[in-house]
């Protein structure tokens, strides 16, 4: 067999999209060029890798098996390239992090200095809800996840960053039991914590509203629409300015930990390992510099 690394990359894109046209677009190649390379790769095998039924391209079972192996080969080749660069003193590649939505107030401070030092690295940061973060972690689509509650049924390793404190907040300094409670959407760790606190899984104790992001909840509380249990870490300016107030409720704060997690046994690439080492070495300095105000709440 005499196929090339480039052909493996092209074949994997075709498998990913089940489309030569979409593969060509993502690879910045012409459709005929992708077709030629795919045909040359196919010629190395006696069994079909793809088949066309009607006008739809499908990957055969044999093709799917080849793709699994090809993925490993491509990954190892990228590892070799990154390892070569690391021996030269340069980190290259891409780090993928998926963060629970409130984590956007946390993760930039813990990784900003690292990416300032290593400008040749690319960062993909997906900020979404906990359900999607856990699914990305489970499918090994990311290098790290930032979450406040450990996922169930997934073995992970972790590096704890900072406490996550949830307190009841409103736009007035006093409690008003007539105001509705504002909840996050299903799948949010904050939603789960708030439901557990008010025991609302079976019944509503107070009129409630539901919004789909932490920022939306915060704006609703600022507007006086209702009160909510929210992570204090995302309300620095509003609390300092007196636009929001922590309300005195028993059994609060609810405290968890913001933690960076990755799949147990995952072989971290040099760039990912370097980021983890940086966080471990600089964590206390980062907390002191950026989160000293946090100690005043909870």
Short mmCIF file of C-alpha atoms in Angstrom, two decimals:
data_model
loop_
_atom_site.label_atom_id
_atom_site.label_comp_id
_atom_site.label_asym_id
_atom_site.label_seq_id
_atom_site.Cartn_x
_atom_site.Cartn_y
_atom_site.Cartn_z
CA UNK A 1 0.00 0.00 0.00
CA UNK A 2 1.19 3.48 -0.86
CA UNK A 3 -1.30 6.02 0.49
CA UNK A 4 -0.29 9.41 1.89
CA UNK A 5 -0.95 11.23 5.14
CA UNK A 6 -2.86 13.85 3.13
CA UNK A 7 -5.14 11.14 1.73
CA UNK A 8 -5.90 9.93 5.25
CA UNK A 9 -6.91 13.46 6.24
CA UNK A 10 -9.13 13.82 3.21
CA UNK A 11 -10.77 10.44 3.77
CA UNK A 12 -11.53 11.34 7.40
CA UNK A 13 -13.22 14.58 6.34
CA UNK A 14 -15.33 12.69 3.80
CA UNK A 15 -16.31 10.21 6.51
CA UNK A 16 -17.13 13.03 8.94
CA UNK A 17 -19.45 14.84 6.52
CA UNK A 18 -20.50 11.92 4.28
CA UNK A 19 -20.08 14.45 1.50
CA UNK A 20 -17.25 15.21 -0.90
CA UNK A 21 -18.56 18.74 -1.37
CA UNK A 22 -18.56 19.57 2.36
CA UNK A 23 -15.17 17.92 2.83
CA UNK A 24 -13.76 20.02 0.01
CA UNK A 25 -15.14 23.21 1.55
CA UNK A 26 -13.60 22.51 4.94
CA UNK A 27 -10.25 21.50 3.43
CA UNK A 28 -10.21 24.53 1.08
CA UNK A 29 -9.87 22.21 -1.89
CA UNK A 30 -11.85 21.82 -5.07
CA UNK A 31 -14.40 19.02 -5.27
CA UNK A 32 -12.57 17.30 -8.17
CA UNK A 33 -9.29 17.37 -6.19
CA UNK A 34 -10.95 15.67 -3.21
CA UNK A 35 -12.59 13.11 -5.50
CA UNK A 36 -9.24 12.26 -7.11
CA UNK A 37 -7.49 11.83 -3.77
CA UNK A 38 -10.37 9.74 -2.44
CA UNK A 39 -10.22 7.54 -5.53
CA UNK A 40 -6.45 7.11 -5.19
CA UNK A 41 -6.91 6.14 -1.55
CA UNK A 42 -9.71 3.71 -2.47
CA UNK A 43 -7.45 2.05 -5.04
CA UNK A 44 -5.23 0.81 -2.19
CA UNK A 45 -8.02 -1.52 -1.00
CA UNK A 46 -9.87 -4.46 -2.50
CA UNK A 47 -13.02 -3.61 -0.54
CA UNK A 48 -15.13 -0.48 -1.04
CA UNK A 49 -14.72 2.35 1.47
CA UNK A 50 -17.74 4.32 0.24
CA UNK A 51 -20.82 3.75 -1.85
CA UNK A 52 -23.27 6.07 -3.59
CA UNK A 53 -26.98 5.28 -3.41
CA UNK A 54 -29.08 7.68 -5.39
CA UNK A 55 -27.09 10.86 -4.96
CA UNK A 56 -26.11 10.21 -1.35
CA UNK A 57 -22.63 9.06 -0.36
CA UNK A 58 -22.44 6.45 2.40
CA UNK A 59 -19.48 5.00 4.27
CA UNK A 60 -19.32 1.20 4.16
CA UNK A 61 -18.73 -0.87 7.28
CA UNK A 62 -15.20 -1.55 6.04
CA UNK A 63 -14.73 2.18 5.45
CA UNK A 64 -15.81 2.95 9.01
CA UNK A 65 -13.26 0.47 10.35
CA UNK A 66 -10.53 2.02 8.22
CA UNK A 67 -11.57 5.48 9.45
CA UNK A 68 -11.10 4.44 13.09
CA UNK A 69 -7.54 3.35 12.34
CA UNK A 70 -6.89 6.39 10.15
CA UNK A 71 -7.98 8.67 13.01
CA UNK A 72 -5.38 7.11 15.27
CA UNK A 73 -2.68 7.43 12.62
CA UNK A 74 -3.46 11.10 12.00
CA UNK A 75 -3.52 11.81 15.74
CA UNK A 76 -0.16 10.13 16.25
CA UNK A 77 1.35 12.07 13.34
CA UNK A 78 0.13 15.30 14.91
CA UNK A 79 1.61 14.14 18.21
CA UNK A 80 4.97 13.63 16.51
CA UNK A 81 4.84 17.13 15.02
CA UNK A 82 3.93 18.68 18.38
CA UNK A 83 6.57 16.64 20.18
CA UNK A 84 9.16 17.85 17.68
CA UNK A 85 8.15 21.45 18.27
CA UNK A 86 8.21 20.96 22.04
CA UNK A 87 11.79 19.70 21.87
CA UNK A 88 12.60 22.90 20.00
CA UNK A 89 11.02 24.85 22.82
CA UNK A 90 7.80 25.70 20.98
CA UNK A 91 4.27 24.58 21.79
CA UNK A 92 1.94 24.21 18.84
CA UNK A 93 -1.48 22.76 18.25
CA UNK A 94 -4.96 23.36 19.56
CA UNK A 95 -6.55 23.02 22.99
CA UNK A 96 -10.28 22.42 23.26
CA UNK A 97 -12.11 23.36 26.44
CA UNK A 98 -15.84 23.11 27.10
CA UNK A 99 -17.14 25.20 29.98
CA UNK A 100 -20.42 25.39 31.85
CA UNK A 101 -21.91 28.80 31.14
CA UNK A 102 -20.97 30.49 34.43
CA UNK A 103 -17.44 29.20 33.93
CA UNK A 104 -16.87 32.06 31.51
CA UNK A 105 -16.29 34.22 34.59
CA UNK A 106 -13.59 31.81 35.78
CA UNK A 107 -11.64 30.10 33.01
CA UNK A 108 -10.22 33.18 31.18
CA UNK A 109 -8.27 34.21 34.27
CA UNK A 110 -6.75 30.74 34.72
CA UNK A 111 -5.62 30.30 31.11
CA UNK A 112 -5.03 33.87 29.87
CA UNK A 113 -1.41 34.09 30.98
CA UNK A 114 -0.59 30.72 29.44
CA UNK A 115 -1.90 31.64 26.00
CA UNK A 116 -0.12 34.97 26.24
CA UNK A 117 3.13 33.04 26.66
CA UNK A 118 2.35 30.57 23.86
CA UNK A 119 0.85 32.60 21.03
CA UNK A 120 1.31 29.84 18.47
CA UNK A 121 -1.33 27.77 20.28
CA UNK A 122 -4.97 27.87 19.26
CA UNK A 123 -7.80 27.78 21.79
CA UNK A 124 -11.34 26.56 21.17
CA UNK A 125 -13.54 27.46 24.14
CA UNK A 126 -17.15 26.29 24.00
CA UNK A 127 -19.36 27.87 26.66
CA UNK A 128 -22.61 25.95 27.04
CA UNK A 129 -24.75 24.21 29.67
CA UNK A 130 -23.59 21.35 31.85
CA UNK A 131 -25.39 18.65 29.85
CA UNK A 132 -23.57 19.55 26.64
CA UNK A 133 -20.24 19.92 28.47
CA UNK A 134 -20.54 16.43 29.95
CA UNK A 135 -21.53 14.94 26.59
CA UNK A 136 -18.49 16.51 24.90
CA UNK A 137 -16.30 15.10 27.67
CA UNK A 138 -17.88 11.65 27.40
CA UNK A 139 -17.34 11.55 23.63
CA UNK A 140 -13.70 12.65 24.05
CA UNK A 141 -14.33 15.67 21.82
CA UNK A 142 -12.43 18.03 24.11
CA UNK A 143 -9.23 18.15 26.11
CA UNK A 144 -10.72 19.65 29.27
CA UNK A 145 -14.10 20.49 30.75
CA UNK A 146 -14.79 23.19 33.33
CA UNK A 147 -17.65 22.18 35.61
CA UNK A 148 -18.75 22.70 39.21
CA UNK A 149 -20.28 19.26 39.81
CA UNK A 150 -18.56 16.01 38.86
CA UNK A 151 -20.42 14.01 36.19
CA UNK A 152 -21.93 10.66 37.03
CA UNK A 153 -20.83 7.42 35.34
CA UNK A 154 -17.69 8.97 33.83
CA UNK A 155 -14.25 8.41 35.30
CA UNK A 156 -12.31 11.66 35.30
CA UNK A 157 -9.25 13.30 36.75
CA UNK A 158 -9.52 16.83 38.09
CA UNK A 159 -7.75 19.98 39.13
CA UNK A 160 -9.79 22.12 41.51
CA UNK A 161 -9.58 25.83 40.70
CA UNK A 162 -11.79 27.85 43.04
CA UNK A 163 -14.95 27.58 45.13
CA UNK A 164 -18.30 28.10 43.44
CA UNK A 165 -20.66 29.85 45.87
CA UNK A 166 -24.35 30.22 45.14
CA UNK A 167 -26.36 32.83 47.04
CA UNK A 168 -29.83 34.34 46.76
CA UNK A 169 -29.67 37.75 45.11
CA UNK A 170 -32.13 40.51 44.30
CA UNK A 171 -32.05 44.14 43.21
CA UNK A 172 -33.22 45.30 46.65
CA UNK A 173 -31.31 44.77 49.92
CA UNK A 174 -34.26 43.13 51.70
CA UNK A 175 -36.19 39.89 51.22
CA UNK A 176 -39.50 40.04 49.39
CA UNK A 177 -41.30 36.67 49.45
CA UNK A 178 -43.84 37.85 46.88
CA UNK A 179 -41.25 38.02 44.14
CA UNK A 180 -41.07 35.01 41.82
CA UNK A 181 -38.02 32.79 41.67
CA UNK A 182 -36.02 32.81 38.45
CA UNK A 183 -34.51 29.47 37.43
CA UNK A 184 -31.97 28.40 34.84
CA UNK A 185 -32.95 25.88 32.18
CA UNK A 186 -32.99 22.10 32.62
CA UNK A 187 -29.47 20.66 32.45
CA UNK A 188 -27.86 23.53 34.34
CA UNK A 189 -25.96 22.74 37.54
CA UNK A 190 -27.31 25.98 39.04
CA UNK A 191 -30.85 24.85 38.22
CA UNK A 192 -30.27 21.53 39.99
CA UNK A 193 -28.86 23.24 43.07
CA UNK A 194 -31.76 25.67 43.25
CA UNK A 195 -34.35 22.93 42.83
CA UNK A 196 -32.75 20.93 45.60
CA UNK A 197 -32.70 23.95 47.89
CA UNK A 198 -36.39 24.73 47.38
CA UNK A 199 -37.42 21.11 46.90
CA UNK A 200 -39.33 22.02 43.74
CA UNK A 201 -38.83 18.82 41.78
CA UNK A 202 -42.29 17.65 42.85
CA UNK A 203 -44.08 20.94 43.49
CA UNK A 204 -43.76 24.70 43.05
CA UNK A 205 -43.42 26.53 46.33
CA UNK A 206 -43.45 29.95 44.66
CA UNK A 207 -44.25 31.32 41.24
CA UNK A 208 -41.28 30.68 39.00
CA UNK A 209 -39.73 31.84 35.76
CA UNK A 210 -37.18 30.02 33.63
CA UNK A 211 -34.41 31.58 31.53
CA UNK A 212 -31.76 29.93 29.42
CA UNK A 213 -28.53 31.60 30.51
CA UNK A 214 -26.88 32.97 33.62
CA UNK A 215 -26.61 36.38 31.98
CA UNK A 216 -30.33 36.42 31.19
CA UNK A 217 -31.16 35.53 34.81
CA UNK A 218 -28.88 38.29 36.06
CA UNK A 219 -30.50 40.89 33.82
CA UNK A 220 -33.96 39.78 34.95
CA UNK A 221 -32.96 40.13 38.60
CA UNK A 222 -31.45 43.55 37.88
CA UNK A 223 -34.77 44.58 36.31
CA UNK A 224 -36.66 43.53 39.43
CA UNK A 225 -38.56 40.70 37.76
CA UNK A 226 -37.64 38.27 40.51
CA UNK A 227 -34.89 36.83 42.71
CA UNK A 228 -32.60 33.92 42.04
CA UNK A 229 -29.91 31.72 43.53
CA UNK A 230 -26.88 32.51 41.42
CA UNK A 231 -23.10 31.97 41.39
CA UNK A 232 -21.56 34.98 43.10
CA UNK A 233 -18.49 34.77 40.87
CA UNK A 234 -20.48 36.14 37.92
CA UNK A 235 -21.76 39.24 39.73
CA UNK A 236 -18.63 41.11 40.78
CA UNK A 237 -19.44 44.50 39.24
CA UNK A 238 -23.14 44.41 40.12
CA UNK A 239 -22.45 43.62 43.77
CA UNK A 240 -19.69 46.22 44.02
CA UNK A 241 -21.92 48.89 42.47
CA UNK A 242 -24.91 48.02 44.66
CA UNK A 243 -27.07 47.04 41.69
CA UNK A 244 -27.51 43.58 43.18
CA UNK A 245 -27.68 42.51 46.82
CA UNK A 246 -27.08 39.21 48.58
CA UNK A 247 -30.24 38.28 50.50
CA UNK A 248 -30.09 36.51 53.83
CA UNK A 249 -31.45 32.97 53.45
CA UNK A 250 -30.73 29.97 55.68
CA UNK A 251 -28.46 27.16 54.44
CA UNK A 252 -26.79 29.44 51.92
CA UNK A 253 -24.34 29.65 50.31
CA UNK A 254 -24.49 26.39 48.40
CA UNK A 255 -20.82 25.62 47.81
CA UNK A 256 -19.26 23.44 45.14
CA UNK A 257 -15.91 23.67 43.36
CA UNK A 258 -15.02 24.92 39.92
CA UNK A 259 -12.79 22.20 38.56
CA UNK A 260 -10.96 21.42 35.36
CA UNK A 261 -11.56 17.76 34.46
CA UNK A 262 -10.41 15.36 31.77
CA UNK A 263 -11.08 11.72 31.02
CA UNK A 264 -9.24 9.32 33.30
CA UNK A 265 -6.40 7.69 31.40
CA UNK A 266 -6.49 10.29 28.62
CA UNK A 267 -3.09 10.85 27.08
CA UNK A 268 -2.68 14.61 27.25
CA UNK A 269 -0.82 16.18 24.36
CA UNK A 270 2.21 18.35 25.19
CA UNK A 271 0.22 21.59 24.89
CA UNK A 272 -2.57 20.33 27.15
CA UNK A 273 -0.09 19.04 29.72
CA UNK A 274 1.74 22.36 29.65
CA UNK A 275 -1.53 24.22 30.31
CA UNK A 276 -2.32 21.93 33.24
CA UNK A 277 1.17 22.45 34.68
CA UNK A 278 0.78 26.22 34.31
CA UNK A 279 -2.56 26.22 36.17
CA UNK A 280 -1.15 24.09 38.98
CA UNK A 281 1.84 26.39 39.40
CA UNK A 282 -0.01 29.71 39.07
CA UNK A 283 -3.38 28.92 40.66
CA UNK A 284 -2.80 30.62 44.00
CA UNK A 285 -1.37 33.73 42.35
CA UNK A 286 -4.34 33.93 39.98
CA UNK A 287 -6.83 33.65 42.84
CA UNK A 288 -5.01 36.32 44.83
CA UNK A 289 -4.83 38.71 41.88
CA UNK A 290 -8.29 38.27 40.35
CA UNK A 291 -10.59 36.78 43.00
CA UNK A 292 -9.60 38.38 46.29
CA UNK A 293 -12.98 40.21 46.31
CA UNK A 294 -14.71 36.85 46.28
CA UNK A 295 -13.76 36.19 49.89
CA UNK A 296 -16.25 38.85 51.03
CA UNK A 297 -19.29 36.79 49.98
CA UNK A 298 -20.39 33.57 51.61
#
